[in-house]
C-alpha positions as protocol buffer text, in pm:
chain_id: "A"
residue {
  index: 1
  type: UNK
  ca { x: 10797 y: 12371 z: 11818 }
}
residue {
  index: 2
  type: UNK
  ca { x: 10747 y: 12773 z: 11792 }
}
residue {
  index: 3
  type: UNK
  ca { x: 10481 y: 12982 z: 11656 }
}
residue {
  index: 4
  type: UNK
  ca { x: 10215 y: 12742 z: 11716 }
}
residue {
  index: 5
  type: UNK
  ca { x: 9905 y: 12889 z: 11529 }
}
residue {
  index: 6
  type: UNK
  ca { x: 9840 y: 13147 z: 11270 }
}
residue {
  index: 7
  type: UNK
  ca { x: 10081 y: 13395 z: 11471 }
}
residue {
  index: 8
  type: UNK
  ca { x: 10379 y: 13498 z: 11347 }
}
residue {
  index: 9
  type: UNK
  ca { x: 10652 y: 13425 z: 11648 }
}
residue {
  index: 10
  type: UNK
  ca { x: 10880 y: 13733 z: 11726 }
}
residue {
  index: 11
  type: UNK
  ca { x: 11171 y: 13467 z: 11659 }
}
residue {
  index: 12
  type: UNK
  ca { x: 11037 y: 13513 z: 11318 }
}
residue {
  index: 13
  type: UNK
  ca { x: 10927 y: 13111 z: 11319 }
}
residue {
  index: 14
  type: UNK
  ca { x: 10603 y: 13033 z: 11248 }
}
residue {
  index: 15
  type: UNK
  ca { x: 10349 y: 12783 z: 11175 }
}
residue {
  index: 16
  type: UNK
  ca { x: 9991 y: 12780 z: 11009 }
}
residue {
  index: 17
  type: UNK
  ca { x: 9761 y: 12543 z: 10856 }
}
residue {
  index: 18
  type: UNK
  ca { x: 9471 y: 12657 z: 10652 }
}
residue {
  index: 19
  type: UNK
  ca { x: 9198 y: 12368 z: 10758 }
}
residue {
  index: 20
  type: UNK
  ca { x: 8894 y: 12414 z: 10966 }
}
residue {
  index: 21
  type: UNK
  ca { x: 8764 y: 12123 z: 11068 }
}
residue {
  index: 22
  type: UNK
  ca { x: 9063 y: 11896 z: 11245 }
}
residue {
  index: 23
  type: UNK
  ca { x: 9145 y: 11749 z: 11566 }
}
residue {
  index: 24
  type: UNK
  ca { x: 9513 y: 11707 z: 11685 }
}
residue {
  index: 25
  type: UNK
  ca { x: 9656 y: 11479 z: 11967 }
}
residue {
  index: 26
  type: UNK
  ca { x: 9994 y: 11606 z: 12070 }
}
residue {
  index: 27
  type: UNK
  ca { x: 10260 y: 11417 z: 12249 }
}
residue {
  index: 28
  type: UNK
  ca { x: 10573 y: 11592 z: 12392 }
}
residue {
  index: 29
  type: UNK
  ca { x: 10938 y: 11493 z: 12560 }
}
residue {
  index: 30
  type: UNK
  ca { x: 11212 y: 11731 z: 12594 }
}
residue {
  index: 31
  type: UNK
  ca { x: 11337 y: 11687 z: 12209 }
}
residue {
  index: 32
  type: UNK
  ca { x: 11028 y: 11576 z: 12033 }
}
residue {
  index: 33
  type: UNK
  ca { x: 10697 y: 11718 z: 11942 }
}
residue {
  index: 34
  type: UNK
  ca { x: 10483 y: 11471 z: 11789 }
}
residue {
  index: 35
  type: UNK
  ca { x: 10079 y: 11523 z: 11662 }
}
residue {
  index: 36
  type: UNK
  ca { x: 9869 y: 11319 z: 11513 }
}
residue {
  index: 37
  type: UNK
  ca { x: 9630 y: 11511 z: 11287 }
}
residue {
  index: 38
  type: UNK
  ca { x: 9292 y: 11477 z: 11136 }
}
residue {
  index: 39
  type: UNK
  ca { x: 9081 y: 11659 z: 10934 }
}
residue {
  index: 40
  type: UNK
  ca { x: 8811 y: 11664 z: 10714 }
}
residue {
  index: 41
  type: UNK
  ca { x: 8817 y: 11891 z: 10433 }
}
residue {
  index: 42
  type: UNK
  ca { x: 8748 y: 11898 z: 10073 }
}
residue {
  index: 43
  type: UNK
  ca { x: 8991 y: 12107 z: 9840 }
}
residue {
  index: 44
  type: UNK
  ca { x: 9291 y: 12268 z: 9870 }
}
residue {
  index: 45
  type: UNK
  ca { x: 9468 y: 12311 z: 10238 }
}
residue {
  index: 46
  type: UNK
  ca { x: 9694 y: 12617 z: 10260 }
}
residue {
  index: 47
  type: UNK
  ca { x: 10026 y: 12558 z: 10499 }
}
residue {
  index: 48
  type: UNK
  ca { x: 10315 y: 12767 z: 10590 }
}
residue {
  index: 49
  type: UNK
  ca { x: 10591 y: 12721 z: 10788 }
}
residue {
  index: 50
  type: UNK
  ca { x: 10919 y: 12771 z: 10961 }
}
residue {
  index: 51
  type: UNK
  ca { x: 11067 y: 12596 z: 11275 }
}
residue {
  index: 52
  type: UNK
  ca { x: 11394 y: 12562 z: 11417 }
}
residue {
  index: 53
  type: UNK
  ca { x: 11332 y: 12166 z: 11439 }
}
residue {
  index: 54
  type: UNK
  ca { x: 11355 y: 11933 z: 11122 }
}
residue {
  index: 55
  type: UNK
  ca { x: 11010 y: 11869 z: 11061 }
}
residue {
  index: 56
  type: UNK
  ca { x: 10911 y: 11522 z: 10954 }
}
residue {
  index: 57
  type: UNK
  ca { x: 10567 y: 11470 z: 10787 }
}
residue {
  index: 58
  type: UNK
  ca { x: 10353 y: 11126 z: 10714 }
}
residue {
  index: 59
  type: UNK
  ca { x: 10038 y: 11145 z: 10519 }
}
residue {
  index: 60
  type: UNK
  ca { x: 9897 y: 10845 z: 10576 }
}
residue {
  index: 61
  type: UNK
  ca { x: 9544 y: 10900 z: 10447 }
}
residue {
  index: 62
  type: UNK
  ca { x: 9389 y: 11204 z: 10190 }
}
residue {
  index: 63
  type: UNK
  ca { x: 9692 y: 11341 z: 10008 }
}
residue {
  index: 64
  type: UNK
  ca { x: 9643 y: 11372 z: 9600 }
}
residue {
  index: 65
  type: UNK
  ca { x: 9872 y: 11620 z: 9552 }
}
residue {
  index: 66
  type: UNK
  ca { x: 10098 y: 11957 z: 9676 }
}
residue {
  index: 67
  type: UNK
  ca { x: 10255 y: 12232 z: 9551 }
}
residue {
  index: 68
  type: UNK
  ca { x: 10532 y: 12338 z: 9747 }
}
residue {
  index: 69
  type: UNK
  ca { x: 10770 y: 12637 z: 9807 }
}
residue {
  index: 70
  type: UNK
  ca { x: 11073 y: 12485 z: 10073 }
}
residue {
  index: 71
  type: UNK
  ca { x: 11360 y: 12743 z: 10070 }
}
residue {
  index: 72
  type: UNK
  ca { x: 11291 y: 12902 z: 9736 }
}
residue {
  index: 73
  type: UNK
  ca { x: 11267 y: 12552 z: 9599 }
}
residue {
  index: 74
  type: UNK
  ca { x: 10959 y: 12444 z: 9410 }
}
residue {
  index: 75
  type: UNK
  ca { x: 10815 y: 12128 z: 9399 }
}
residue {
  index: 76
  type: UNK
  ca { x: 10501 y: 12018 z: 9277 }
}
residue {
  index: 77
  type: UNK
  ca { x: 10379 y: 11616 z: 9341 }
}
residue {
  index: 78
  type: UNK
  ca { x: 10065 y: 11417 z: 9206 }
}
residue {
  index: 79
  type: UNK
  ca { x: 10030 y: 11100 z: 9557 }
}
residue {
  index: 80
  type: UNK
  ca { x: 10180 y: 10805 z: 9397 }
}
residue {
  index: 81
  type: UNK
  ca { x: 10228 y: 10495 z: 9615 }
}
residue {
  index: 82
  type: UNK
  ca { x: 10348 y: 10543 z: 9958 }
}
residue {
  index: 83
  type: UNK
  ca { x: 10523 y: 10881 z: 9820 }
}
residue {
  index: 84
  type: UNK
  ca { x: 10356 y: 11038 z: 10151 }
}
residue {
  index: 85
  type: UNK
  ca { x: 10662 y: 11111 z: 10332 }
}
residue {
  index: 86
  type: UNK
  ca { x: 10789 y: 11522 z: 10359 }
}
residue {
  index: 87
  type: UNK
  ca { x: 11166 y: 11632 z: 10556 }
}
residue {
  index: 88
  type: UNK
  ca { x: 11149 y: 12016 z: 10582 }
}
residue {
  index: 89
  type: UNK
  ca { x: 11516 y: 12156 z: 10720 }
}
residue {
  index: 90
  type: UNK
  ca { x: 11516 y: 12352 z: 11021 }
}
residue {
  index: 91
  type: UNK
  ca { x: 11512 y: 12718 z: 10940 }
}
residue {
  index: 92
  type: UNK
  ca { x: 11363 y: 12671 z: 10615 }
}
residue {
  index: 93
  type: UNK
  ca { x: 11101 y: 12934 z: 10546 }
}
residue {
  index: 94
  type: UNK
  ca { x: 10802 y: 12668 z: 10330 }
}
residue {
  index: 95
  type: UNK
  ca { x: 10457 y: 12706 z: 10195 }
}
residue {
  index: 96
  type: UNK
  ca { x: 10219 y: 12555 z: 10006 }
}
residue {
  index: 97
  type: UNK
  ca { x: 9909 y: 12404 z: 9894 }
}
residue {
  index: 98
  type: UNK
  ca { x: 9753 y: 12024 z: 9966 }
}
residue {
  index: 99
  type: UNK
  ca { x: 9489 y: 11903 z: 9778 }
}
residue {
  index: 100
  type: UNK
  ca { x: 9300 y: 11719 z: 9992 }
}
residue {
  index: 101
  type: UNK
  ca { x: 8973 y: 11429 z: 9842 }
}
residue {
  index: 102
  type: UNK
  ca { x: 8764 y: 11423 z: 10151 }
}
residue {
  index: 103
  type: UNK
  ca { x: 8923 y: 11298 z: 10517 }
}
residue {
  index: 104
  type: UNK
  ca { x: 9270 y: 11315 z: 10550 }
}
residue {
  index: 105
  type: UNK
  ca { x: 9540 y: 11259 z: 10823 }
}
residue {
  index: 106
  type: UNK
  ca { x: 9871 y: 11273 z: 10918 }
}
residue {
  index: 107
  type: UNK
  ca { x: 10149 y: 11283 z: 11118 }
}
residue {
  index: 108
  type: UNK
  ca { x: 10404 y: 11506 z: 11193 }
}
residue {
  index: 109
  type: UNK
  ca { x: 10736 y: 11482 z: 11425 }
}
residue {
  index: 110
  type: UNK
  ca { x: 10936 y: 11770 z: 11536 }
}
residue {
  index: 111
  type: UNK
  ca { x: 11325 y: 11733 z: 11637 }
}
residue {
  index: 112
  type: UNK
  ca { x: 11486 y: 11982 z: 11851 }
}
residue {
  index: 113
  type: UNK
  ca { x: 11793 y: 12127 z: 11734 }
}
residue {
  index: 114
  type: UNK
  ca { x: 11912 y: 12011 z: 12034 }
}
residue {
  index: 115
  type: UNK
  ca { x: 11887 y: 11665 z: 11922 }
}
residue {
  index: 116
  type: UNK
  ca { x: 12080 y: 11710 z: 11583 }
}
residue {
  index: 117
  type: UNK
  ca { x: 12359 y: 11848 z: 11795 }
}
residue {
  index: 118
  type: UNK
  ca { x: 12392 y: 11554 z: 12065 }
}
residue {
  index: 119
  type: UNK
  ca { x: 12411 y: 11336 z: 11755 }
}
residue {
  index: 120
  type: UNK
  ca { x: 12711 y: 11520 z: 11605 }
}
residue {
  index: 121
  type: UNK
  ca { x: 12512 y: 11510 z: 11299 }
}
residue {
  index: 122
  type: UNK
  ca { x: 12469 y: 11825 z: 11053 }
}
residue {
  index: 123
  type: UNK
  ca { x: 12215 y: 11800 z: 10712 }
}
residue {
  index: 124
  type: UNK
  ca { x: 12215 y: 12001 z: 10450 }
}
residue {
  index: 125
  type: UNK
  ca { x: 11950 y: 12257 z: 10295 }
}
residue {
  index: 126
  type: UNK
  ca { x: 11778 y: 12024 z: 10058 }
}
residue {
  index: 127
  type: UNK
  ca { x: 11396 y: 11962 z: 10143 }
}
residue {
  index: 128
  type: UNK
  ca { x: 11299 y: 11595 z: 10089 }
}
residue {
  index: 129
  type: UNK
  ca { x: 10940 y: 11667 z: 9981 }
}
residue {
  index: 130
  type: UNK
  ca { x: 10706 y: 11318 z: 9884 }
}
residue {
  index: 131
  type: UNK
  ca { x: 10985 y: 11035 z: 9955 }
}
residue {
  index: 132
  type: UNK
  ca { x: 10847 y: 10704 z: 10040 }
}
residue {
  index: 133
  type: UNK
  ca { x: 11077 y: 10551 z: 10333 }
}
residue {
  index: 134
  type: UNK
  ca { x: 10965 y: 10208 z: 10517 }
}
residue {
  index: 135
  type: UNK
  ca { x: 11191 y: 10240 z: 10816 }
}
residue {
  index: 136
  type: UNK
  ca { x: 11064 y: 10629 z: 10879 }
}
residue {
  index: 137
  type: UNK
  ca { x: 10697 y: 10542 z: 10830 }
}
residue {
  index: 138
  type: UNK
  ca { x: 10728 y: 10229 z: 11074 }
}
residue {
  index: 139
  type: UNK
  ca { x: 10906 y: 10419 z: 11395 }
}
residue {
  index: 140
  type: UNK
  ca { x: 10599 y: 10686 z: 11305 }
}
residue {
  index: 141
  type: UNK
  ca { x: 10295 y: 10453 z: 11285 }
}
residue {
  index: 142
  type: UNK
  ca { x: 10488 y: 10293 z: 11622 }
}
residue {
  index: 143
  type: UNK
  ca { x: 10502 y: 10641 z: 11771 }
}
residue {
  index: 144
  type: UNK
  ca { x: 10140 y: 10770 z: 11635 }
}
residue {
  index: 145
  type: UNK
  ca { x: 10003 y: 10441 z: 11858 }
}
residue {
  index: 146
  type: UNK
  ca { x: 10220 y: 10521 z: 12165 }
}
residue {
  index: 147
  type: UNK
  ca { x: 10053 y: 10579 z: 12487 }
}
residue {
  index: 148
  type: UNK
  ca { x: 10088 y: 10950 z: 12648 }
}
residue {
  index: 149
  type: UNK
  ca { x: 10267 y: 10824 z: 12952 }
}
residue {
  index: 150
  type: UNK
  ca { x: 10563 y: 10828 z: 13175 }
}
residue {
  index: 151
  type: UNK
  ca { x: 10755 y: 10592 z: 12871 }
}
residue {
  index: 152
  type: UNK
  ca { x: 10632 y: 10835 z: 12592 }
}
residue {
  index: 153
  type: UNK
  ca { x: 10986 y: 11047 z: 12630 }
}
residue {
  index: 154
  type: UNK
  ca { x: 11158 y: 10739 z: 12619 }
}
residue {
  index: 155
  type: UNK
  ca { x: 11005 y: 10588 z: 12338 }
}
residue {
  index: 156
  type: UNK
  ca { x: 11004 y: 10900 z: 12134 }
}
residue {
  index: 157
  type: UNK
  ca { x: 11378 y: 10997 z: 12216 }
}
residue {
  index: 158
  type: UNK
  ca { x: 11447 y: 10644 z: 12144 }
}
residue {
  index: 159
  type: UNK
  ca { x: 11260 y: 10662 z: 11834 }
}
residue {
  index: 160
  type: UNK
  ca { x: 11393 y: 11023 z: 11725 }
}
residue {
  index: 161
  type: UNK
  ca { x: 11734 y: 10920 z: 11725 }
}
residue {
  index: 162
  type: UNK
  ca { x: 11678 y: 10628 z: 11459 }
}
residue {
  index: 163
  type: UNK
  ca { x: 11479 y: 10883 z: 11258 }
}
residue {
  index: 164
  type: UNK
  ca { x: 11811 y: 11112 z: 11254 }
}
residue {
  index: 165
  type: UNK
  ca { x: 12043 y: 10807 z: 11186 }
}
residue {
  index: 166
  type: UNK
  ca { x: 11817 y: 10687 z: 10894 }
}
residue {
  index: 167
  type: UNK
  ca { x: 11757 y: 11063 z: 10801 }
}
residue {
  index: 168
  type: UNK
  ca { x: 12137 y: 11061 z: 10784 }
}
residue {
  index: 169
  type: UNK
  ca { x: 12134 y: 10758 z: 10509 }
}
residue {
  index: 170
  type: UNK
  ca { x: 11847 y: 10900 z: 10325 }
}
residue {
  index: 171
  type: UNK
  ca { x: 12021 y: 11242 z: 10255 }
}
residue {
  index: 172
  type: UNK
  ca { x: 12352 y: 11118 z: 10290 }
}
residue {
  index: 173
  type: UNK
  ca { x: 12489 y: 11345 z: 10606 }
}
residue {
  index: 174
  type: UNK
  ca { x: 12790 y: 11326 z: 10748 }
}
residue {
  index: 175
  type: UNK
  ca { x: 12891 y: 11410 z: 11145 }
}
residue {
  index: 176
  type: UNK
  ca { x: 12971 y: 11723 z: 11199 }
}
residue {
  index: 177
  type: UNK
  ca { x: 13303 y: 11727 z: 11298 }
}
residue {
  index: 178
  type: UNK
  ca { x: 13374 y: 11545 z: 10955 }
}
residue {
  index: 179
  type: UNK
  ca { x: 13292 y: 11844 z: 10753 }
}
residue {
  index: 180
  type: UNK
  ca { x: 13447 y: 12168 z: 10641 }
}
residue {
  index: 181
  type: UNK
  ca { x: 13489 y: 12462 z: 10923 }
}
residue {
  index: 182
  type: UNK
  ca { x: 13445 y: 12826 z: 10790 }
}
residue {
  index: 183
  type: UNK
  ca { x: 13645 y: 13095 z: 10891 }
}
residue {
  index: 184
  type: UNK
  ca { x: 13532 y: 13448 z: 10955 }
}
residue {
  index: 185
  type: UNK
  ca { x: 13665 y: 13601 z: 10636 }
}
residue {
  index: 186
  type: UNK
  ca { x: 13516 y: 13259 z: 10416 }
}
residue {
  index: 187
  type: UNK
  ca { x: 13192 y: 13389 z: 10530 }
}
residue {
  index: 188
  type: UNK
  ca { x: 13252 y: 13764 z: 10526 }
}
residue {
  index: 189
  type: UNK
  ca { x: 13321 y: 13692 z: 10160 }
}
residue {
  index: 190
  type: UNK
  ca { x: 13039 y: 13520 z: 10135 }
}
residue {
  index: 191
  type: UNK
  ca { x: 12810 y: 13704 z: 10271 }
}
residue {
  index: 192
  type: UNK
  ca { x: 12928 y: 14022 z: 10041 }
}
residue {
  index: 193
  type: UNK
  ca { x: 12889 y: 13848 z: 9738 }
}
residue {
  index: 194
  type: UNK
  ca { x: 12527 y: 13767 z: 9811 }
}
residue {
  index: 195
  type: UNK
  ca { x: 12463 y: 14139 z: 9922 }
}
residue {
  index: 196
  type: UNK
  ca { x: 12608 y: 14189 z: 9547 }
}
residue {
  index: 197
  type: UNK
  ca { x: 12444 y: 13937 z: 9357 }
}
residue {
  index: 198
  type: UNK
  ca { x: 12070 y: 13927 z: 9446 }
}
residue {
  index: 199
  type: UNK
  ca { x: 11966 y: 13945 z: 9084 }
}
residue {
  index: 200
  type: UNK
  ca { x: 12150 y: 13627 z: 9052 }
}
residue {
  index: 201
  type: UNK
  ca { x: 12078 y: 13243 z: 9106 }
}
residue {
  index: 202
  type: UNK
  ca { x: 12220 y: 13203 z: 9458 }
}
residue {
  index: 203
  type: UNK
  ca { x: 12250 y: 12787 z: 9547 }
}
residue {
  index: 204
  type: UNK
  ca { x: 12477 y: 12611 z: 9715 }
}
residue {
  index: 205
  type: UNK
  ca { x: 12750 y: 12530 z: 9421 }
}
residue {
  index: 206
  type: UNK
  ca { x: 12746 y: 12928 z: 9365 }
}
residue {
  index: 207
  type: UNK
  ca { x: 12848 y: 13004 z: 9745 }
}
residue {
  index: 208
  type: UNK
  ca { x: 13003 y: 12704 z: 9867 }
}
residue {
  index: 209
  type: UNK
  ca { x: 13280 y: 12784 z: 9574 }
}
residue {
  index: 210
  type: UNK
  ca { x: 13289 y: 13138 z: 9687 }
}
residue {
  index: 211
  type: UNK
  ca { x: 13404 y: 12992 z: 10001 }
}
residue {
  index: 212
  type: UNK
  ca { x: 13634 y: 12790 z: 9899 }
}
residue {
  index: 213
  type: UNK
  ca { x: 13483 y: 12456 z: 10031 }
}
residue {
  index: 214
  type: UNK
  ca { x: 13259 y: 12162 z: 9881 }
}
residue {
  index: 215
  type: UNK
  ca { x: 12925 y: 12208 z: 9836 }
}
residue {
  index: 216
  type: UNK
  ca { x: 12839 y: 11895 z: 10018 }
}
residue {
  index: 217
  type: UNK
  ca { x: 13026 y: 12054 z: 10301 }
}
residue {
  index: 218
  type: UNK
  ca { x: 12912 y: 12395 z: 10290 }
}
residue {
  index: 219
  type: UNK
  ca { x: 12576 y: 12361 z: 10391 }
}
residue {
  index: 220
  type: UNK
  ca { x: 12657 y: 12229 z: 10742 }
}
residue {
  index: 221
  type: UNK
  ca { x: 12966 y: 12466 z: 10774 }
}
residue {
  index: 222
  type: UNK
  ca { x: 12753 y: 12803 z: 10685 }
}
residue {
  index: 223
  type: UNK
  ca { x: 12499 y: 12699 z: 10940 }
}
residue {
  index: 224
  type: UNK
  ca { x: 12760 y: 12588 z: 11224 }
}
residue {
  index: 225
  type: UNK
  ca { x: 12905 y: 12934 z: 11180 }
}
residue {
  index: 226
  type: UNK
  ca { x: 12572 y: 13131 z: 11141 }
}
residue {
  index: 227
  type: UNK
  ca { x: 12308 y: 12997 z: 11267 }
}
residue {
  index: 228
  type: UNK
  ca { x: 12121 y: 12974 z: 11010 }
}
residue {
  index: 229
  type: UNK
  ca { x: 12078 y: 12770 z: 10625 }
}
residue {
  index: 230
  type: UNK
  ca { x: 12253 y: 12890 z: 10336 }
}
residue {
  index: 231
  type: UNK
  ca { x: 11900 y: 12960 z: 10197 }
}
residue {
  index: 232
  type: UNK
  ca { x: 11765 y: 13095 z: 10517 }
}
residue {
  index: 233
  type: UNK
  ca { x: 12017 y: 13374 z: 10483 }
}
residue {
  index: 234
  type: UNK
  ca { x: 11967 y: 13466 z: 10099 }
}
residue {
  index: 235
  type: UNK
  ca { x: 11596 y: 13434 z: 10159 }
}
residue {
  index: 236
  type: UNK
  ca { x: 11647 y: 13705 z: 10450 }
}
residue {
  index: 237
  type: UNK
  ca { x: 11906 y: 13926 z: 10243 }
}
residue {
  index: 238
  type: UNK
  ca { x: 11585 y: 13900 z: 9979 }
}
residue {
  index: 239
  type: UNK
  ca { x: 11372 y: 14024 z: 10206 }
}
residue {
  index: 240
  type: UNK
  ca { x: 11553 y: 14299 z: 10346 }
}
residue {
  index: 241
  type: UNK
  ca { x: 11583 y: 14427 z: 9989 }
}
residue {
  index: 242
  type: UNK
  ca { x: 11267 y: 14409 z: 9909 }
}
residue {
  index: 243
  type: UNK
  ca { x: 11151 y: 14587 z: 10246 }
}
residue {
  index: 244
  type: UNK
  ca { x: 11371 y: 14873 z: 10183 }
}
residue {
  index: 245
  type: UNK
  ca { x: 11254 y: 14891 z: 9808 }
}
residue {
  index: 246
  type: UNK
  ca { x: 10926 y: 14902 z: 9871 }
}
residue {
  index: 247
  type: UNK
  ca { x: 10960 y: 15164 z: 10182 }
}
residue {
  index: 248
  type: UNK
  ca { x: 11250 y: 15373 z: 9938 }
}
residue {
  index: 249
  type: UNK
  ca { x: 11139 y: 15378 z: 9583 }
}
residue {
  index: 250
  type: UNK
  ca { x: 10812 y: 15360 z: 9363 }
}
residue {
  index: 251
  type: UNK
  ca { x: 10919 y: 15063 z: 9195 }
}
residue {
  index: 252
  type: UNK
  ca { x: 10683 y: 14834 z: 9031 }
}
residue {
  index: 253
  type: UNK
  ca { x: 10611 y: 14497 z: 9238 }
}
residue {
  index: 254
  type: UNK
  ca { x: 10726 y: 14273 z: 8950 }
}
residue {
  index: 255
  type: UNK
  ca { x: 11078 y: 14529 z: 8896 }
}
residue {
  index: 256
  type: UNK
  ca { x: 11116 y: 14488 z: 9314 }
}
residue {
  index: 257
  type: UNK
  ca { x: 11086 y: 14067 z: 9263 }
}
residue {
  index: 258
  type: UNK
  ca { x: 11364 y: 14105 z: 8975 }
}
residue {
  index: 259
  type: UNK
  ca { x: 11573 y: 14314 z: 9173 }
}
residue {
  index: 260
  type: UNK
  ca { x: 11570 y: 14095 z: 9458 }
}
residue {
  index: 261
  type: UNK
  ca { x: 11624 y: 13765 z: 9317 }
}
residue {
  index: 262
  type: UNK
  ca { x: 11273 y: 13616 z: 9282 }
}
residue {
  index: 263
  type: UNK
  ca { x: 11154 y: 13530 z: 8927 }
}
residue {
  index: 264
  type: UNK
  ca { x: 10864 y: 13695 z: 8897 }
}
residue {
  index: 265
  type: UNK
  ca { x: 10609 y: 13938 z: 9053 }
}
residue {
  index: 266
  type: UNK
  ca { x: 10373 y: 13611 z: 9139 }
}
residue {
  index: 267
  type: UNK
  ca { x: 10631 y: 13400 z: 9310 }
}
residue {
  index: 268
  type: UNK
  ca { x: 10797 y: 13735 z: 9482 }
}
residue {
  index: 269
  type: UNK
  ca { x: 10405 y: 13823 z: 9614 }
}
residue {
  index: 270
  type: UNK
  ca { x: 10329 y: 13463 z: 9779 }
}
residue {
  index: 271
  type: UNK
  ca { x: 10686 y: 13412 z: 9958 }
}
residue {
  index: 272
  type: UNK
  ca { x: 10668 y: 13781 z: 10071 }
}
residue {
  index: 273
  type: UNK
  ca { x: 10301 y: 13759 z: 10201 }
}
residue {
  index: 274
  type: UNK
  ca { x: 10433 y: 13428 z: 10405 }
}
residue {
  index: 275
  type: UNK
  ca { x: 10730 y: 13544 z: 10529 }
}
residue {
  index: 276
  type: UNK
  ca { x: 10574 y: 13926 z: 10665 }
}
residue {
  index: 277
  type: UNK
  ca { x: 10186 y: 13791 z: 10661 }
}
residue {
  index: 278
  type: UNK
  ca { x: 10069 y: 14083 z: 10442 }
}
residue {
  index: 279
  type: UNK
  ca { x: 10127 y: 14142 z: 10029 }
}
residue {
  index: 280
  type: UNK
  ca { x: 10358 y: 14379 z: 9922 }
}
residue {
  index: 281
  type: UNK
  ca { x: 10058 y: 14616 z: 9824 }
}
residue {
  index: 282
  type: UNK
  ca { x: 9958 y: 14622 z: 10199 }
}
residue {
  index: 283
  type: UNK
  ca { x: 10270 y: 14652 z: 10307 }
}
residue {
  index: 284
  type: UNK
  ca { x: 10314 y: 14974 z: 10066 }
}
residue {
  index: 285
  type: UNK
  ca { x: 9936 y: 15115 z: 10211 }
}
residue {
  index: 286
  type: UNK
  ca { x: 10041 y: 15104 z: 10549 }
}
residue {
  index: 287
  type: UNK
  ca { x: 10370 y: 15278 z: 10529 }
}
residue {
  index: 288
  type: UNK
  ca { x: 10142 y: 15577 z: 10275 }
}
């Protein structure tokens, strides 16, 4: 787990939770992070993040409702049931808001990539985001009890691979060496028609048939080759034109969001503020 904090890592990860009053018990092996958080708070929580690990999330107690950016996609949830569970990809850039009753707590696991790979396993881009799952939310009240000893690696290795196996059946995943490869000129072609199409709607369907390849396919493949999501890299390609925009022209904020894909000047502002930690405004001032 990087960026632990409100700092912004130099790896460009990052993690920050807007909630005063909390206490956190953290348990660690090699591949797995896992905390156990309370806090009590009453309003809105602010959270933004982006990790190399999958992130799994269990609100067991406090959640009435979130508005979420994962990736560029929005998603907005009134607690019903056990709808407590949240999956956030590794490299996805995500923020949001929790509104929170009174006391709240959960739990939150992160996977290594390390893990994923040992596992042969690949997932796509698609945030799971308030999912109720009985199998995940057992292994993590299991874990959450779990004494911080000499067996806690074992358990929680033990534990984490279940989580990617049922994580697999949830979304669907395949193994990795089931799926499409990409070849240099796939994503050279690729990656030029997102430099020329920012404007434009940019998901998987639109680039996976650029490539050539499914889409169910394409998600894995891209980030086998790169590094990186398929909406980790148009969210950076966003970025960069917006930077240079805003450093080149005197452009409008709401004619810089257009240009650069985002739908309007509101949604441009709050994914730009938590991906470089200042508005476009300051940004602007300090380059004057």
């Amino acid at each position: 787990m990087t960026g632990e904090g409100s700092g912004v890592a130099e790896t460009d990860y990052y993690r920050h939770v807007a909630c005063d009053d909390r206490t956190t018990i953290v348990r660690s092996s090699a591949l797995v992070r896992f905390e156990t958080i309370r806090g009590n708070t009453t309003g809105t929580i602010s959270w933004r993040l982006r990790q190399p690990a999958l992130t799994l999330y269990w609100w067991h107690q406090g959640f009435a409702a979130c508005r979420v950016d994962v990736a560029g996609e929005r998603v907005s949830k009134h607690a019903s049931g056990d709808l407590g569970i949240a999956l956030v990809p590794p490299d996805a850039s995500s923020f949001g808001e929790f509104d929170i009753p009174g006391s709240c707590s959960y739990d939150v696991a992160f996977l290594e990539p390390l893990l994923l790979e040992q596992v042969d396993m690949a997932f796509g881009d698609v945030p799971l985001i308030c999912f109720a799952d009985d199998v995940l939310k057992s292994g993590m009240r299991d874990l959450s009890g779990w004494r911080h000893d000499a067996t806690f690696g074992l358990m929680a290795e033990g534990w984490a691979l279940q989580a990617v196996a049922r994580i697999g059946q949830v979304l669907g995943s395949r193994p990795m060496s089931e799926t499409a490869a990409l070849g240099r000129g796939q994503i050279g072609q690729v990656q030029a028609f997102v430099a020329d199409n920012l404007e434009q709607h940019l998901g998987l369907s639109e680039l996976a048939a650029v490539a050539g390849v499914p889409a169910s396919d394409f998600a894995a493949a891209f980030r086998r080759r790169t590094g990186m999501t398929p909406a980790g890299y148009v969210r950076i390609k966003r970025m960069e034109m917006a930077r240079r925009l805003l450093a080149m022209t005197e452009w409008s904020v709401g004619r810089i969001a257009v240009r650069a894909g985002f739908d309007d000047a509101v949604s441009f502002s709050r994914s730009f503020r938590a991906s470089e930690g200042l508005s476009p405004e300051e940004v602007r001032i300090q380059r004057s």
